[in-house]
Short mmCIF file of C-alpha atoms in Angstrom, two decimals:
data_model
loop_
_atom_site.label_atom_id
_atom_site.label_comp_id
_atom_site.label_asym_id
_atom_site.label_seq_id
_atom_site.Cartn_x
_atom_site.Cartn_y
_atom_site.Cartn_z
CA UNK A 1 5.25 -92.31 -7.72
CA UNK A 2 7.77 -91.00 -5.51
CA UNK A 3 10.02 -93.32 -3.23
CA UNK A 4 9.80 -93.03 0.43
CA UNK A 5 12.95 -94.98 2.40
CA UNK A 6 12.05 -96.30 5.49
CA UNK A 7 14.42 -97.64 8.12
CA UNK A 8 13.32 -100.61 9.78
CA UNK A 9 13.89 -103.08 12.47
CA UNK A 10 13.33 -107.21 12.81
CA UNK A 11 13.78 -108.93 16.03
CA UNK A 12 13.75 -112.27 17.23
CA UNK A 13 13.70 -111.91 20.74
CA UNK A 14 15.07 -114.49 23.21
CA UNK A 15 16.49 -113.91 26.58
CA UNK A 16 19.69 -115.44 25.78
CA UNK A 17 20.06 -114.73 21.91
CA UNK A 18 18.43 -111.49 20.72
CA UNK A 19 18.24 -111.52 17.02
CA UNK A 20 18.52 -108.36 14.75
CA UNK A 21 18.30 -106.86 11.69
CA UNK A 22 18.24 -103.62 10.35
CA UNK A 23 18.27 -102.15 6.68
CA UNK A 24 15.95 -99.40 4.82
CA UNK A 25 12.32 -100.01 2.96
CA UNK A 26 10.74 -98.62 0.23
CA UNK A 27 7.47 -97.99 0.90
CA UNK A 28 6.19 -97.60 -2.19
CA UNK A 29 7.54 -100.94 -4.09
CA UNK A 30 8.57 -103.00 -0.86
CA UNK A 31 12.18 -103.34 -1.60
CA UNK A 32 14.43 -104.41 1.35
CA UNK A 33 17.70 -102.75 0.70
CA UNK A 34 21.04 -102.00 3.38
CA UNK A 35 20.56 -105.02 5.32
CA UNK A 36 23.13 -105.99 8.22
CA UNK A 37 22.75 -108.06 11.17
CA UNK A 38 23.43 -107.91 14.59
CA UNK A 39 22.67 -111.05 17.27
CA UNK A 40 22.44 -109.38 21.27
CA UNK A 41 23.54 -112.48 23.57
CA UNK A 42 22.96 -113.06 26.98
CA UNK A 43 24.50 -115.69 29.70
CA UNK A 44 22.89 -116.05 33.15
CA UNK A 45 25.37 -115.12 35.96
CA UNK A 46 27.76 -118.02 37.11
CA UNK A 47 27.71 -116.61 40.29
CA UNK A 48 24.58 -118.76 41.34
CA UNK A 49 25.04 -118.50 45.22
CA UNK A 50 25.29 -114.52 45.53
CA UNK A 51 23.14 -113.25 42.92
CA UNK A 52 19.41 -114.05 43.24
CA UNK A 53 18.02 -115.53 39.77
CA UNK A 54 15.26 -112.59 39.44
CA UNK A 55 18.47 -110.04 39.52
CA UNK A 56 20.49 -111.97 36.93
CA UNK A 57 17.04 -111.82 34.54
CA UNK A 58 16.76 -108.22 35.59
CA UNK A 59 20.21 -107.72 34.67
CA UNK A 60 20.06 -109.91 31.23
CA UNK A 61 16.57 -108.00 30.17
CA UNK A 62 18.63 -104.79 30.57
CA UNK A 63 21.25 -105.46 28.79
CA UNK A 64 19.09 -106.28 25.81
CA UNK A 65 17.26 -103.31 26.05
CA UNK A 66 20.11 -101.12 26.14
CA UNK A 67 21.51 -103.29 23.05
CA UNK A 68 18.05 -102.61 21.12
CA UNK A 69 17.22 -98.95 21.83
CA UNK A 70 19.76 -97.14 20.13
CA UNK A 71 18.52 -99.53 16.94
CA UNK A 72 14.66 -98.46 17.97
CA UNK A 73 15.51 -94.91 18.28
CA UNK A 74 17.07 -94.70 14.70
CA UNK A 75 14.17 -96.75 12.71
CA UNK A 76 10.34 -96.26 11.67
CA UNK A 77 8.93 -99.11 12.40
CA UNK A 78 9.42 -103.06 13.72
CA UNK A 79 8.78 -106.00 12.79
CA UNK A 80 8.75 -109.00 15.48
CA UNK A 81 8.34 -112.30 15.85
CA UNK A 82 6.46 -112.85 19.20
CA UNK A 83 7.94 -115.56 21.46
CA UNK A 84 5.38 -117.68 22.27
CA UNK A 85 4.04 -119.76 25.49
CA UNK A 86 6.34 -122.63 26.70
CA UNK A 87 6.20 -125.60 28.82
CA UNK A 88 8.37 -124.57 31.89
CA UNK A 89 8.28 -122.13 33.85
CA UNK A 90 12.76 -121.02 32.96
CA UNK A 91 11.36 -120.90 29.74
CA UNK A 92 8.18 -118.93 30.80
CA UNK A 93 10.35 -115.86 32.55
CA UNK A 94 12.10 -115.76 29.49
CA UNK A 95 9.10 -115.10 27.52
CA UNK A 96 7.96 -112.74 29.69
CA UNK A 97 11.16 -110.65 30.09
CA UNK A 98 11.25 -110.41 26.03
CA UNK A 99 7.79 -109.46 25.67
CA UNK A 100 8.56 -107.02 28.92
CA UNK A 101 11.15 -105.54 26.67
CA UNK A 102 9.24 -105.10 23.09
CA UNK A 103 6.06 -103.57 25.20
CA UNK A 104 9.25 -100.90 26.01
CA UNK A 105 9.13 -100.01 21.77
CA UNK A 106 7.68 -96.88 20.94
CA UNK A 107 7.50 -97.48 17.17
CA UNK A 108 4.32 -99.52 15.26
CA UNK A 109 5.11 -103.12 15.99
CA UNK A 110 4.28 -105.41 12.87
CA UNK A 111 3.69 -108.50 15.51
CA UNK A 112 4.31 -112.56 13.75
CA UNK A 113 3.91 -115.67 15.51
CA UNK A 114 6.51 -118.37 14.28
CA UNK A 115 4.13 -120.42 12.67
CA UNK A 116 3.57 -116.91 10.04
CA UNK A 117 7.04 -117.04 9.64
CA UNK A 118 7.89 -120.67 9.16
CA UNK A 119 4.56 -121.04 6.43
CA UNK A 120 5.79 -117.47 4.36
CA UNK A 121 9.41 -119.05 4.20
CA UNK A 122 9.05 -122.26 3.85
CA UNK A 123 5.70 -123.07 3.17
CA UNK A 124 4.75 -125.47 6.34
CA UNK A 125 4.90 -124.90 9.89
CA UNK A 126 7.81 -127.45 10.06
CA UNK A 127 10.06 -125.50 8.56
CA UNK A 128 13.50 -125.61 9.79
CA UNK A 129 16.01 -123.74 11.35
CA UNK A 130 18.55 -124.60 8.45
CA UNK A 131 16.39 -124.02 5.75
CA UNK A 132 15.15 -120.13 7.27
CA UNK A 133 18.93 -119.75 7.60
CA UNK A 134 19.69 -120.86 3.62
CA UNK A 135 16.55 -118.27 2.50
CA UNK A 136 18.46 -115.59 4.63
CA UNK A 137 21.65 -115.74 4.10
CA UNK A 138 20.66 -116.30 -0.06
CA UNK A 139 18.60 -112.98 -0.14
CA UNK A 140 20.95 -110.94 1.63
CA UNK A 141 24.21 -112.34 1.49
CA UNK A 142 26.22 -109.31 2.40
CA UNK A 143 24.32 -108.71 5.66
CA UNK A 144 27.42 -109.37 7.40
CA UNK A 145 26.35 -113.46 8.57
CA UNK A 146 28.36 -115.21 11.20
CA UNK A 147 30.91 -117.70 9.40
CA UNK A 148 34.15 -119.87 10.89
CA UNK A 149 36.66 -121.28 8.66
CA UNK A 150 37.80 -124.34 8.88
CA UNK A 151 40.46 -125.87 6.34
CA UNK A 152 40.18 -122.51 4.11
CA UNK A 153 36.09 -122.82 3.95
CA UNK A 154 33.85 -120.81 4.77
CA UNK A 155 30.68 -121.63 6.42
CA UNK A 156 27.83 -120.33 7.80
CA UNK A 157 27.31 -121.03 11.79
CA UNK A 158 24.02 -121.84 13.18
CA UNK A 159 24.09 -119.15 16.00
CA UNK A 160 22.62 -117.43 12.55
CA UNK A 161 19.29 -118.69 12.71
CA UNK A 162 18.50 -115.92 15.20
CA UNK A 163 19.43 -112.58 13.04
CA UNK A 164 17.60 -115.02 9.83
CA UNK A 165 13.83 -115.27 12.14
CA UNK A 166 14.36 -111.64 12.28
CA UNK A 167 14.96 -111.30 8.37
CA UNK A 168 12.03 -113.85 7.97
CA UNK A 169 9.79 -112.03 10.61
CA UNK A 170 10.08 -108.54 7.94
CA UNK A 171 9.63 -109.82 4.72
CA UNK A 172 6.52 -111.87 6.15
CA UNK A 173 5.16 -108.81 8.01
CA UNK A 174 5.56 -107.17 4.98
CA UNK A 175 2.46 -109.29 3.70
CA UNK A 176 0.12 -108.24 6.54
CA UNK A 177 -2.89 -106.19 7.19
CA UNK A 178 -0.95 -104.79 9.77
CA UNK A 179 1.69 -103.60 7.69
CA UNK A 180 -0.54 -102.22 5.32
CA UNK A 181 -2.30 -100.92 7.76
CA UNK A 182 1.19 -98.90 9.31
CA UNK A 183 2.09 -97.89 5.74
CA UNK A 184 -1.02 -96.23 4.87
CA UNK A 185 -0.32 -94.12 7.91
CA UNK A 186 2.87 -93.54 7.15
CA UNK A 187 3.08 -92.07 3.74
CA UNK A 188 1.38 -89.12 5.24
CA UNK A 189 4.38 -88.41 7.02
CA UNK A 190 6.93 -89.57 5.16
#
């Protein structure tokens, strides 16, 4: 069996913290290897009174896309956790704008909901942010996590949960039909 290296893509989109990782994958035994991490974030516009809210999304959906493409261009294929519907309407544009964005990829899309994610991890769809975080950052801890030292230790920060749903969202795609699905395809190219 020969080994075909993938590059690959995880996202966790959100309008204001866009995380990602990146890293290679063997296609033929499913090993995630090269991993690093990058987190794309986004403030709305201070400048309330002369910049029209629809602009300053315009403006923050842009900026993510022109974070992400370069990262799109160079892989095979993504795997994403799908935001999902909320309860007010802020929180609805901001869905909208990140799925807006991921409709943009031209690569296979292996889609997850959180709930995947949160059961493959974790094992219940309570898991937590803090424990997703502790699975991340223990199978790839030179990924390149966000830490702050205080008193001479190091810890990890919590703006880390992002970049860890996107680690979470591949290795559960990973167990998909989809995925399968994409692979089977591949290896006639690759």
């Amino acid at each position: 069996m020969s080994n075909k290296i993938i590059k690959f893509a995880g996202f966790d989109p959100s309008l204001r913290n866009f995380g990602i990782v990146t890293g290679s994958l063997n296609l033929d035994t499913a090993e995630v290897t090269d991993v690093s991490i990058k987190l794309i974030e986004t403030e709305a516009t201070s400048a309330k009174k002369t910049v029209r809210t629809n602009s300053d999304d315009l403006r923050r959906a842009n900026e993510i896309w022109r974070g992400i493409k370069p990262i799109v261009d160079s892989v095979n294929i993504v795997f994403a956790e799908l935001p999902v519907g909320s309860q007010s309407s802020r929180a609805q544009t901001s869905y909208g704008l990140c799925l807006g964005v991921l409709a943009c990829i031209d690569k296979p899309i292996i889609q997850l909901t959180p709930n995947d994610i949160k059961m493959h991890i974790g094992g219940k769809k309570d898991t937590s942010k803090d424990t997703i975080i502790e699975w991340a950052v223990s199978k790839h801890p030179d990924a390149g996590w966000f830490t702050k030292k205080v008193k001479g230790e190091v810890s990890i920060v919590s703006k880390n949960e992002h970049p860890a749903d996107a680690l979470a969202a591949v290795y559960t795609g990973l167990e998909t039909d989809q995925y399968r699905q994409a692979v089977s395809m591949m290896r006639a190219f690759f």
